[in-house]
Short mmCIF file of C-alpha atoms in Angstrom, two decimals:
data_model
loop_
_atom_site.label_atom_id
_atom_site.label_comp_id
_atom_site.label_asym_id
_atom_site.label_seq_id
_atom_site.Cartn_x
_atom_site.Cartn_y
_atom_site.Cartn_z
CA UNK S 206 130.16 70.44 107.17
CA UNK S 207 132.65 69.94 110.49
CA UNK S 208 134.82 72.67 111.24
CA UNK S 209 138.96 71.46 111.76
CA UNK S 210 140.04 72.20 115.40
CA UNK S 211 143.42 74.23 115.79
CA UNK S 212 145.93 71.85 117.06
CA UNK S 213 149.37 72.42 117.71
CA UNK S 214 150.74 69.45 116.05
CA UNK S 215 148.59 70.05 113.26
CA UNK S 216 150.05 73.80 113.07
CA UNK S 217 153.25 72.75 113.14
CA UNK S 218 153.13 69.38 110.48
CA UNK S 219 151.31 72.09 108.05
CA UNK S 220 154.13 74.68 108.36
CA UNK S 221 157.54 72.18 108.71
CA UNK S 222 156.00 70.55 105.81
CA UNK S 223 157.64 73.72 103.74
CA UNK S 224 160.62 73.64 105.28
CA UNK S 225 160.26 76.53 108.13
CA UNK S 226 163.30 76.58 109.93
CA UNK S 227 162.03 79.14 112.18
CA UNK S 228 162.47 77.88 115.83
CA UNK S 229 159.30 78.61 118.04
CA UNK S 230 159.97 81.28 120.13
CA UNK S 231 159.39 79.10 123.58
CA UNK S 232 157.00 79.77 126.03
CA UNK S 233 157.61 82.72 128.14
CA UNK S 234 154.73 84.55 129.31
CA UNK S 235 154.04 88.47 128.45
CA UNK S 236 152.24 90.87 129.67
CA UNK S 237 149.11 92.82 128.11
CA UNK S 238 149.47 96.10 126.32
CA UNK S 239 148.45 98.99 128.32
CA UNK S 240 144.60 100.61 128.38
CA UNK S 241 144.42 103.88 129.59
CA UNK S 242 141.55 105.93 130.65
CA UNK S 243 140.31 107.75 128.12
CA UNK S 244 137.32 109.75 126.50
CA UNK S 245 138.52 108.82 123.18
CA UNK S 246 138.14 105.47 121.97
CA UNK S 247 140.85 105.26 119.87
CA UNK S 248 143.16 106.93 121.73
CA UNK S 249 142.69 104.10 124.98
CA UNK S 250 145.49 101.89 123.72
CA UNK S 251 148.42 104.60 123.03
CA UNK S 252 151.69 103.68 123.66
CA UNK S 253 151.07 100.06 122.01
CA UNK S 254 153.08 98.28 119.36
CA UNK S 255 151.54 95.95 116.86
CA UNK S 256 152.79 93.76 114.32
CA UNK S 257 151.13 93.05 110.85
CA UNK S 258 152.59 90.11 109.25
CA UNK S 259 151.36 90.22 105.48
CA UNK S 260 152.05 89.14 102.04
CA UNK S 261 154.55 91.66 99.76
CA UNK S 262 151.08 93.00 98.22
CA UNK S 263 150.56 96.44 96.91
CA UNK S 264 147.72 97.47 99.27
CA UNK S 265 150.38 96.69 101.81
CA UNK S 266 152.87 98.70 100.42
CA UNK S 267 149.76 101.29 100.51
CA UNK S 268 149.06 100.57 103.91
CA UNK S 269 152.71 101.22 105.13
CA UNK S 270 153.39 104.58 103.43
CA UNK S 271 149.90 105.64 105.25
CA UNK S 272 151.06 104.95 109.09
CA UNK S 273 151.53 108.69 110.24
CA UNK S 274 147.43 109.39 110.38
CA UNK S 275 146.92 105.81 112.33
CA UNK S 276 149.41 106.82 114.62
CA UNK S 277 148.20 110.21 115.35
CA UNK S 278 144.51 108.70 115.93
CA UNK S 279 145.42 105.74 118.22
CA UNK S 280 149.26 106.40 119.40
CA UNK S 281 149.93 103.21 118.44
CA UNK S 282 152.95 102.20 116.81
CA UNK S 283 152.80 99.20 113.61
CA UNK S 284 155.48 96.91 112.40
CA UNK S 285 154.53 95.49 109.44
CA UNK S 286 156.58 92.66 107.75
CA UNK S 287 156.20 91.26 104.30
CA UNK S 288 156.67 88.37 102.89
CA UNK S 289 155.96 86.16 99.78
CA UNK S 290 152.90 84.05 100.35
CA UNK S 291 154.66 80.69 101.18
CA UNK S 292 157.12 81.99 103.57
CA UNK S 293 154.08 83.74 105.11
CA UNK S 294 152.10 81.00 105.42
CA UNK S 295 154.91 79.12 107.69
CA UNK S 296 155.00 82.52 109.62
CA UNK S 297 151.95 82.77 110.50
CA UNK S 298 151.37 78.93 111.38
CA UNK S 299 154.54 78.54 113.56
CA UNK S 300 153.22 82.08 115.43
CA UNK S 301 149.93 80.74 115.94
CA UNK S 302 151.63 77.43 117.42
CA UNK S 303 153.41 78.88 119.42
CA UNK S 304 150.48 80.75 121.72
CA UNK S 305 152.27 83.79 122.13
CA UNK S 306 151.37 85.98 119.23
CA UNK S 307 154.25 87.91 118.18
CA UNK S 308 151.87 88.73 115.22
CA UNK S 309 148.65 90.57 116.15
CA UNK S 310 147.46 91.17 112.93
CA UNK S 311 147.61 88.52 109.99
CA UNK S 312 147.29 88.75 106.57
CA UNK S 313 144.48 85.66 105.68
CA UNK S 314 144.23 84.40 102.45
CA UNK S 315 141.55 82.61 102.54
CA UNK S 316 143.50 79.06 100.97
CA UNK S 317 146.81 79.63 102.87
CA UNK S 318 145.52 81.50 106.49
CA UNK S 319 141.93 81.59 106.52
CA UNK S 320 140.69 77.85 106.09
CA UNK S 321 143.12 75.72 107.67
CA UNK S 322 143.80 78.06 110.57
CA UNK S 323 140.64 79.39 111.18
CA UNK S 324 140.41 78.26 114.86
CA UNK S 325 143.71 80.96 115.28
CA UNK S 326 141.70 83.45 114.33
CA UNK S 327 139.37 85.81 116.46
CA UNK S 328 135.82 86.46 115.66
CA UNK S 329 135.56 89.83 114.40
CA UNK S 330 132.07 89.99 115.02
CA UNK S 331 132.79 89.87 119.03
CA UNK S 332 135.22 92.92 118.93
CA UNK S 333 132.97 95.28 116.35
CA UNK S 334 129.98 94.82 118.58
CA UNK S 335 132.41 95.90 121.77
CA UNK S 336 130.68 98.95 123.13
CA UNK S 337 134.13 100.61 123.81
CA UNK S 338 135.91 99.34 120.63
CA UNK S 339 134.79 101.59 117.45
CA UNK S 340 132.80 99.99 114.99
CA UNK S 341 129.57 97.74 114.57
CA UNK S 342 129.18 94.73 113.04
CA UNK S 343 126.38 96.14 111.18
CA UNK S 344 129.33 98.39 108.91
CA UNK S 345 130.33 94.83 107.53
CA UNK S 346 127.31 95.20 105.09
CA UNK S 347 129.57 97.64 103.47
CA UNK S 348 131.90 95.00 102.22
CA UNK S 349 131.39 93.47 98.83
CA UNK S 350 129.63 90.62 99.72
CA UNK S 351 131.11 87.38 98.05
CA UNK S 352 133.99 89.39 98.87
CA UNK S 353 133.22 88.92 102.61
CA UNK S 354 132.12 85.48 102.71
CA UNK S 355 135.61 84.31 100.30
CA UNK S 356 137.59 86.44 102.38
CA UNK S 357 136.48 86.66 105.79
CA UNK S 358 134.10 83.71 106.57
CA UNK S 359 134.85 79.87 107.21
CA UNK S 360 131.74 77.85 107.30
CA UNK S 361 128.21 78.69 108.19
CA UNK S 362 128.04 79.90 111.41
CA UNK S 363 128.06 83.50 110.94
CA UNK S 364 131.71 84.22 112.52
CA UNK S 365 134.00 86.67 110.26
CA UNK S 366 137.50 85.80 110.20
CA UNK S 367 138.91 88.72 108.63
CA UNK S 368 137.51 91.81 106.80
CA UNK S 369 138.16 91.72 102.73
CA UNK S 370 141.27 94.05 102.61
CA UNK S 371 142.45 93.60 98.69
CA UNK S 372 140.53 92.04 95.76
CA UNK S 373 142.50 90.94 92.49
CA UNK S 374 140.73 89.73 90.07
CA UNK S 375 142.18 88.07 87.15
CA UNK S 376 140.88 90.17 84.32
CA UNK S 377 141.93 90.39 80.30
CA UNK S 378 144.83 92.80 79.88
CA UNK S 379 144.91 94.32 76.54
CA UNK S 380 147.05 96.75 74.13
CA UNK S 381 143.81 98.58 73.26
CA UNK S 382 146.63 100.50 70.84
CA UNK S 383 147.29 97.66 68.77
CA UNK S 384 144.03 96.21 68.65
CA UNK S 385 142.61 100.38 67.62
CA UNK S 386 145.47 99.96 64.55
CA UNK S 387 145.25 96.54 63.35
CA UNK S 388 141.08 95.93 64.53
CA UNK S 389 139.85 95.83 60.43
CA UNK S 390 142.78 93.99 59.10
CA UNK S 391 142.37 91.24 61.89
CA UNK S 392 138.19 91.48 61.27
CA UNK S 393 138.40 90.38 57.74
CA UNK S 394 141.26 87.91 58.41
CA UNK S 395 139.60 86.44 61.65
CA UNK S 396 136.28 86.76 60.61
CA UNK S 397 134.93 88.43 63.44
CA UNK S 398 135.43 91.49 65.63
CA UNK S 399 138.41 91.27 67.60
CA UNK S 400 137.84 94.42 70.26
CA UNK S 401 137.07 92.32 73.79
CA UNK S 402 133.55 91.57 74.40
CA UNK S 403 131.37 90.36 76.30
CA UNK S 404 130.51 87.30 73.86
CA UNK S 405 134.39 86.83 73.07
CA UNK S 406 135.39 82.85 73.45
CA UNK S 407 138.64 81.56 74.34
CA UNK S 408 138.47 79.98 70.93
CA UNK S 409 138.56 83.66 68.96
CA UNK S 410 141.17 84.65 71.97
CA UNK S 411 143.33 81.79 70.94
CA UNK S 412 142.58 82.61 66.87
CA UNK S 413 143.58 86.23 68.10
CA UNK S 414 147.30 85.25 69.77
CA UNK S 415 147.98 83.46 66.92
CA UNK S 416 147.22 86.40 64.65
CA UNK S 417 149.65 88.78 66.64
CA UNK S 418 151.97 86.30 66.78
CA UNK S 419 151.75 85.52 62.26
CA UNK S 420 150.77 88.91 61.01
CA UNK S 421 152.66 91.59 63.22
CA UNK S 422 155.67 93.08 64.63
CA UNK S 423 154.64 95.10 66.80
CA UNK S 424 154.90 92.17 69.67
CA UNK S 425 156.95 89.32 69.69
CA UNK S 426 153.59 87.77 70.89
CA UNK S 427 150.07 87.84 70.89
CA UNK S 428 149.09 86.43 74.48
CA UNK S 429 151.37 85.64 77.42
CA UNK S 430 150.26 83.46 80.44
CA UNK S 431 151.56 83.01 84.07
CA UNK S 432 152.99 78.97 83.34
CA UNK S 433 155.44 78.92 86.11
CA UNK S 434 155.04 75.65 88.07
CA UNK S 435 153.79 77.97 90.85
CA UNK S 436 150.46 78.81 92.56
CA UNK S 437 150.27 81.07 89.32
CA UNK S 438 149.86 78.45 87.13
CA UNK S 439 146.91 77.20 88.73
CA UNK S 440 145.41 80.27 88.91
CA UNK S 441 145.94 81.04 85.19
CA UNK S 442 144.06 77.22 84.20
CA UNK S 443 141.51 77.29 87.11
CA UNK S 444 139.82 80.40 84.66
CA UNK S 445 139.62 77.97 81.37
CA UNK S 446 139.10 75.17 83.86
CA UNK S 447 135.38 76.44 84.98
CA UNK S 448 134.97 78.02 81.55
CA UNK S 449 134.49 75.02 80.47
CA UNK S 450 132.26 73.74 83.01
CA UNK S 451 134.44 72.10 84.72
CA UNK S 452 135.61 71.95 88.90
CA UNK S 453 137.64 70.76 91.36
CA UNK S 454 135.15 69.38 93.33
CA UNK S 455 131.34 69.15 92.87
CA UNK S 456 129.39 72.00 94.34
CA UNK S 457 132.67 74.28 93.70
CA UNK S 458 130.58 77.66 93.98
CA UNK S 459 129.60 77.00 97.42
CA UNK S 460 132.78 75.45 98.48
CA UNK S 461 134.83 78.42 97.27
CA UNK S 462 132.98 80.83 98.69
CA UNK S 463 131.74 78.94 102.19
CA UNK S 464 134.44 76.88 102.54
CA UNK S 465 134.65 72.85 103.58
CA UNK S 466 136.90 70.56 105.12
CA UNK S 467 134.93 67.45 103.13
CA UNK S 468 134.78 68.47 99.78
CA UNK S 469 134.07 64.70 98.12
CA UNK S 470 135.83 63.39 95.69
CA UNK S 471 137.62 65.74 92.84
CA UNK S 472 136.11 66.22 89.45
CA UNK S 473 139.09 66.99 87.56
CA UNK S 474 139.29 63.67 86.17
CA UNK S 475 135.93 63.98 84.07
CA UNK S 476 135.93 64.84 80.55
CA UNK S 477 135.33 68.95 81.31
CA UNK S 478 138.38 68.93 83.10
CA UNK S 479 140.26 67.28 80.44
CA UNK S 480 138.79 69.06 77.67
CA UNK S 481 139.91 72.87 79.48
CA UNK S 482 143.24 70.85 80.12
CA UNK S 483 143.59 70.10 76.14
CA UNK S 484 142.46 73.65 75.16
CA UNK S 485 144.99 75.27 78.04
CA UNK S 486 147.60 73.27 76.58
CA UNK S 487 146.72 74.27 72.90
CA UNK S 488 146.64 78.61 74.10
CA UNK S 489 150.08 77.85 75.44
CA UNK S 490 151.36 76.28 72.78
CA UNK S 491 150.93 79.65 70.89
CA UNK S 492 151.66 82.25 73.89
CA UNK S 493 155.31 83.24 75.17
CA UNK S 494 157.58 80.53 75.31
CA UNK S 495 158.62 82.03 78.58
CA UNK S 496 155.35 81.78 79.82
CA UNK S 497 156.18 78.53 81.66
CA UNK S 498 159.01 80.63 83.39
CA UNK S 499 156.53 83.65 84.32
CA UNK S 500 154.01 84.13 87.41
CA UNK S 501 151.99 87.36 87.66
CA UNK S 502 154.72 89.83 88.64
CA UNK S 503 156.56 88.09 85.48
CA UNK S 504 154.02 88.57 83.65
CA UNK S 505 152.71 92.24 84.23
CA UNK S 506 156.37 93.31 83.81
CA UNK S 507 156.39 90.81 80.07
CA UNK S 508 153.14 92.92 79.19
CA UNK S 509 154.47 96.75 80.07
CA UNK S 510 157.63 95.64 78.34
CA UNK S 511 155.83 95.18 75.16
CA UNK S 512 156.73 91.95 74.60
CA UNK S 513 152.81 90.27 74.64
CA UNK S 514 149.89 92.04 73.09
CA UNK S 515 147.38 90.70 75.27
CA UNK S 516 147.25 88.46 78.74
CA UNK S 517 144.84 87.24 81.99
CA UNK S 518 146.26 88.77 85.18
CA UNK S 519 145.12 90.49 87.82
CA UNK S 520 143.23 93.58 87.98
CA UNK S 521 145.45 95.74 90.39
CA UNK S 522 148.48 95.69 88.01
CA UNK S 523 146.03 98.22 85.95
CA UNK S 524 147.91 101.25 87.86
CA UNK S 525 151.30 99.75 86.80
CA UNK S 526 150.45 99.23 83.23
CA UNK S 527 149.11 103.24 82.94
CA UNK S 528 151.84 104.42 84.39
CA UNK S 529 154.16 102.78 81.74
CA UNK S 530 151.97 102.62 78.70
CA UNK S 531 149.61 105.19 79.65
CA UNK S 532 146.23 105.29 77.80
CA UNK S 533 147.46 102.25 75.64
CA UNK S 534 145.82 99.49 77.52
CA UNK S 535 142.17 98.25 77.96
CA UNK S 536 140.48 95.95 80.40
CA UNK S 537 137.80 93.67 79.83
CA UNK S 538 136.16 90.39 81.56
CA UNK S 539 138.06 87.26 80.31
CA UNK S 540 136.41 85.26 77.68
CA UNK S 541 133.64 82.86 77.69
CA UNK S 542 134.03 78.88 77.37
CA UNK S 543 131.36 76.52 76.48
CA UNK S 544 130.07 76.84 79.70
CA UNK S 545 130.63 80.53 81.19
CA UNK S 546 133.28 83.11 81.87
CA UNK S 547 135.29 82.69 84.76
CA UNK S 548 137.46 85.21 86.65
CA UNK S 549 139.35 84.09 89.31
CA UNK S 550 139.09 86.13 92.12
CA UNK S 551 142.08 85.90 94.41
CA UNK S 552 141.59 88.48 97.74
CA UNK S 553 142.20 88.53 100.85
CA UNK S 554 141.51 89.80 104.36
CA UNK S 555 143.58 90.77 107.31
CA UNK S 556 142.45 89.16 110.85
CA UNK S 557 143.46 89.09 114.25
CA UNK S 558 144.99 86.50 116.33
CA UNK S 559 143.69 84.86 118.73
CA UNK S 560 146.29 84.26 121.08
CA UNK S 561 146.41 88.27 121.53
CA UNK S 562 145.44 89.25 124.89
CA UNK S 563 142.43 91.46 125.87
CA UNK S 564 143.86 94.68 125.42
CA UNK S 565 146.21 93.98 122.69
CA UNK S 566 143.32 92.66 120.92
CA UNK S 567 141.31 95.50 121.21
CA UNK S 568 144.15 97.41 120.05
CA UNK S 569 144.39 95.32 116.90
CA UNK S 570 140.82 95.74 116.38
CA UNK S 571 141.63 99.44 115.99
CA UNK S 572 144.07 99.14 113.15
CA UNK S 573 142.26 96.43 110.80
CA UNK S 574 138.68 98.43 111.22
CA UNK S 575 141.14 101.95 110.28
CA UNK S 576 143.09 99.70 107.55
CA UNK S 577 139.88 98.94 106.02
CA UNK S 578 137.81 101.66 106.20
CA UNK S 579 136.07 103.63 103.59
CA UNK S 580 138.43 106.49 104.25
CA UNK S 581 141.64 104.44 104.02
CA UNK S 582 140.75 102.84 100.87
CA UNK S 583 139.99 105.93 99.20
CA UNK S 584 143.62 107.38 100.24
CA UNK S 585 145.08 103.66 99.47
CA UNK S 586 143.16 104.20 95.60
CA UNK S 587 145.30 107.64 95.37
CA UNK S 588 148.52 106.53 96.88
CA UNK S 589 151.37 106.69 94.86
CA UNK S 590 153.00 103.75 97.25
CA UNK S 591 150.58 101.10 94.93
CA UNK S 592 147.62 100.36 96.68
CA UNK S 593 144.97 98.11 95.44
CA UNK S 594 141.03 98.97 94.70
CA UNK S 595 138.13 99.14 97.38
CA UNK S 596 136.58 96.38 98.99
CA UNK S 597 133.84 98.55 100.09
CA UNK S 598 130.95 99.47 97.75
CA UNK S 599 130.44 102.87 99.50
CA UNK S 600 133.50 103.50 97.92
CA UNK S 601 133.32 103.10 94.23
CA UNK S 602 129.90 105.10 94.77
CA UNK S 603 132.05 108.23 95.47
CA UNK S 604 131.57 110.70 92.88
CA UNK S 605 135.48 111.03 92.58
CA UNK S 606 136.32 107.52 92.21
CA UNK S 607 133.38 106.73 89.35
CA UNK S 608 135.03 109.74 87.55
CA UNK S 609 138.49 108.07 88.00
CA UNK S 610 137.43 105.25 85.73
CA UNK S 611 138.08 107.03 82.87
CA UNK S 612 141.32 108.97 81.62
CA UNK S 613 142.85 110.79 82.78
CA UNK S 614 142.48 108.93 86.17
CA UNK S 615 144.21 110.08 89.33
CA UNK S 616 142.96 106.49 91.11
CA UNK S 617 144.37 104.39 87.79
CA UNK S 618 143.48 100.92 89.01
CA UNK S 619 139.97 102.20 88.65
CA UNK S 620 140.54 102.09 84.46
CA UNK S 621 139.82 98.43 85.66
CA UNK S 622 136.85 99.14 87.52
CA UNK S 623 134.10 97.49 85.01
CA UNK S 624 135.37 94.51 83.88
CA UNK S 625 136.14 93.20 87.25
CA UNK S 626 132.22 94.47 88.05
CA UNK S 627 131.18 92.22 85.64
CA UNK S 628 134.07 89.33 87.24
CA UNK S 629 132.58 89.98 90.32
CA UNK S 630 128.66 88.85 89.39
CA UNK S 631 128.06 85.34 90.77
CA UNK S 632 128.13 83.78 87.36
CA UNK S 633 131.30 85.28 86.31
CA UNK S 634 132.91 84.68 89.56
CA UNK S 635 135.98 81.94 89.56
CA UNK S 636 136.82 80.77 93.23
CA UNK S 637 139.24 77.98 94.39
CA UNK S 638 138.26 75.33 96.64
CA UNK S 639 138.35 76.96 100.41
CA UNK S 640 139.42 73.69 102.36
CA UNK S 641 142.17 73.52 104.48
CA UNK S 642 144.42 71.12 102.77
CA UNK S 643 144.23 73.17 99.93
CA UNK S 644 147.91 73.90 99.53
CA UNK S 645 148.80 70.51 99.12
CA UNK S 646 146.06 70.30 96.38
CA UNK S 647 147.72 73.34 94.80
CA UNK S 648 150.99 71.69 94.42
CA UNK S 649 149.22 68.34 92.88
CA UNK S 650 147.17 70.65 89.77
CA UNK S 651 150.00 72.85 88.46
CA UNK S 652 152.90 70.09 88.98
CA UNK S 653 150.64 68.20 86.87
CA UNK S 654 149.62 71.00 84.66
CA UNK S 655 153.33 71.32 84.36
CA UNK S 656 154.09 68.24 83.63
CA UNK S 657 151.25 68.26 80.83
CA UNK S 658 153.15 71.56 79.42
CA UNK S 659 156.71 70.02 79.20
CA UNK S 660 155.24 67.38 77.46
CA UNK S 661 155.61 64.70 80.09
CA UNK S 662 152.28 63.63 79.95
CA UNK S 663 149.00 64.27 78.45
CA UNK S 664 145.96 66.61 79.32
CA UNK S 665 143.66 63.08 80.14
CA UNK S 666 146.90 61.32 82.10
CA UNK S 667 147.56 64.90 84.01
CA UNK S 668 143.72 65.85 85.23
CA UNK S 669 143.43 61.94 86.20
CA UNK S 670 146.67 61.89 88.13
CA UNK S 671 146.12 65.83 89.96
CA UNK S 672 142.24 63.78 90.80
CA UNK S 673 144.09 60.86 92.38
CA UNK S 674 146.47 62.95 94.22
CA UNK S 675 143.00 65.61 95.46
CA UNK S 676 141.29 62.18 96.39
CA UNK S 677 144.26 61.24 98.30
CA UNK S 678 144.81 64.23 100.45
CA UNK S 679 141.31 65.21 100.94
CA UNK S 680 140.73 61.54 102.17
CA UNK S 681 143.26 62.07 104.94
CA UNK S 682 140.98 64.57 106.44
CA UNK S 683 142.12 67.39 108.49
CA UNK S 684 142.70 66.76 112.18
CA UNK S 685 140.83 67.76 114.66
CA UNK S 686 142.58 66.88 117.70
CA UNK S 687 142.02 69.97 120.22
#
């Protein structure tokens, strides 16, 4: 596997290619934050001012409402701006052109950040082994680890990118209510047990919408999906897609978690693909007409509205649904396919750039290993700001948070806690292909999934064209002009 180099005119294609209109902010030269002598290794770098660039997540939202005690520790000051995903993406890209690093701190999905800019990115490793930074590299243990090598690792040779800061996991959302009232009707009408299980299909799932959706009022719906011809939608088909033994490349495992710039040619086009692409047409055909309008924020809000009875999202929206239809709503891992279950996993890590200079480096060192630490995710669980769930297994073996997965929970993304255990086990695990032209490949599967939804083609004519288009773009390569 060859690594890409970072070049500029690769930086720049990648993020004018979305229509950044940002101008590059020139090349004036800058001087180094200030290190002052100091007994305290966290307070060497006061009087600093960093900026975290991240995606409008809730951890974030965590993070930002949590400044004050970072501040206190380091005396350094954070700007943190947040954006959607695709604006960030150009962000970060242009920033990381530009050599200047007006952005310390980067939010790295692993797709997006992480794979094709991986050059841009300091080696963590280097600045938790720094015998006056804090840390050790040995505390990265800590971190879930396919969490660790999706999130914060780019090929094999041991560097860490960025340390796994959230972790949604598309789980199944259900109205536990509604399934408690209506569970014996729909048993002798279905002809099986309709409570989520572990040997639930996506066949009974399907026979289950469709039940909601004939024999109730309660909902106008029995399952809603995030259709939007987004990155949603691939999300939302990439967990039937594996289900049913089916990939976007061969060797997907490894390349989703290790990552690849030469993935080989895409599998979409063989008869697994197109069978998950005829059975993901057949689920939507019964879920939420609006479901082709909907991605995940869409969709959480269509499920706490009480419009769907059931629905794959992800994991963290467990705090919003409690606090809206609290004690009404149960989590469980999605279904199985012929193959497997498959839970796409979806976090992300924060990194630091490496056009920071030494001592504004070290200073950004400071905030991801606070920002990530076992004591900040257990404030970012309670926070009333959002906040995601741990990275770190130390922390879900705290006596407080194992109580907090059952009601009445004070951490209430926890309710979630074990089905996304169970999504997390290598064999439930769903991960996208970690290449760097990835987000062109994105675009290719869900504007042909969406063109299979409207009707304009056919699951067989859709996988073949999104393969042709995958071939296309993979076969370009990525450059690696230095």
């Amino acid at each position: 596997m060859r690594e890409p180099g970072l070049s500029r005119r690769r930086l720049l294609g990648g993020a004018l290619a979305g229509g950044a209109a940002t101008v590059l902010g020139g090349c004036s030269t800058r001087g180094d934050a200030p290190r002052r002598a100091s007994g305290d290794p966290w307070r060497q770098f006061a009087g600093t001012t960093l900026n975290f660039v991240s995606e409008n997540t809730a951890p974030t939202a965590a993070i930002a409402a949590d400044l004050g005690p970072f501040a206190e520790l380091t005396g350094i000051r954070v700007n943190i701006v947040t954006l959607e995903l695709s604006a960030l993406v150009q962000k970060v890209a242009l920033d990381l052109a530009s050599g200047q690093a007006q952005y310390q701190v980067i939010y790295a999905d692993p797709y997006q950040v992480l794979a094709p800019y991986s050059k841009g990115l300091a080696d963590l490793r280097e600045l938790a082994d720094d015998p006056v930074l804090p840390g050790s590299a040995d505390d990265f243990a800590d971190f879930v680890p396919l969490q660790l090598d999706a999130a914060g690792r780019f090929g094999r040779d041991g560097k860490v990118f960025a340390l796994p800061y959230d972790c949604p996991t598309m789980i199944w959302h259900y109205r536990r209510d509604l399934f408690d009232k209506h569970r014996a009707r729909m048993a002798d009408d279905l002809g099986f047990d309709p409570m989520p299980a572990g040997a639930t299909t996506w066949e009974q799932y399907l026979a289950i919408a469709r039940w909601f959706n004939d024999r109730t009022e309660d909902v106008r719906y029995g399952t809603g999906h995030q259709a939007k011809q987004h990155d949603s939608l691939m999300c939302d088909f990439s967990n039937v897609l594996w289900a049913h033994g089916g990939d976007y490349f061969g060797n997907g495992t490894e390349i989703g978690r290790v990552g690849a710039v030469e993935p080989g040619p895409s599998l979409l086009g063989d008869d697994r693909a197109v069978e998950a692409a005829e059975f993901y047409r057949k689920l939507l055909a019964v879920a939420d007409p609006a479901s082709r309008t909907w991605e995940w924020n869409d969709l959480g809000a269509a499920f706490r509205a009480g419009r769907i009875a059931m629905c794959p999202n992800w994991h963290e929206f467990a705090a919003d649904n409690e606090s809206v239809l609290p004690g009404r709503v149960g989590y469980a891992r999605l279904p199985t396919g012929p193959v497997r279950s498959a839970n796409h996993y979806g976090g992300c890590g924060i990194g630091i750039s490496a056009n920071t200079l030494p001592n504004e480096r070290g200073a950004a060192w400071l905030f991801v290993n606070w920002a990530t630490s076992k004591d900040v995710q257990l404030r970012n669980l309670r926070s009333s700001a959002g906040g995601g769930t741990p990275t770190r297994g130390s922390v879900y073996a705290l006596p407080e948070v194992e109580a907090a997965e059952r009601r009445p929970s004070a951490m209430p993304n926890m309710l979630a806690a074990d089905a996304v255990r169970q999504a997390w086990q290598p064999e439930n695990a769903g991960l996208r292909p970690k290449i760097p032209m990835w987000n062109e490949c994105d675009t290719a599967i869900y504007t042909q999934l969406s063109r299979m939804l409207a009707g304009d083609a056919g699951p067989a004519e859709s996988m073949r064209e999104a393969a042709r288009r995958f071939d296309q773009i993979t076969a370009r390569g990525w450059v690696a002009a230095r």
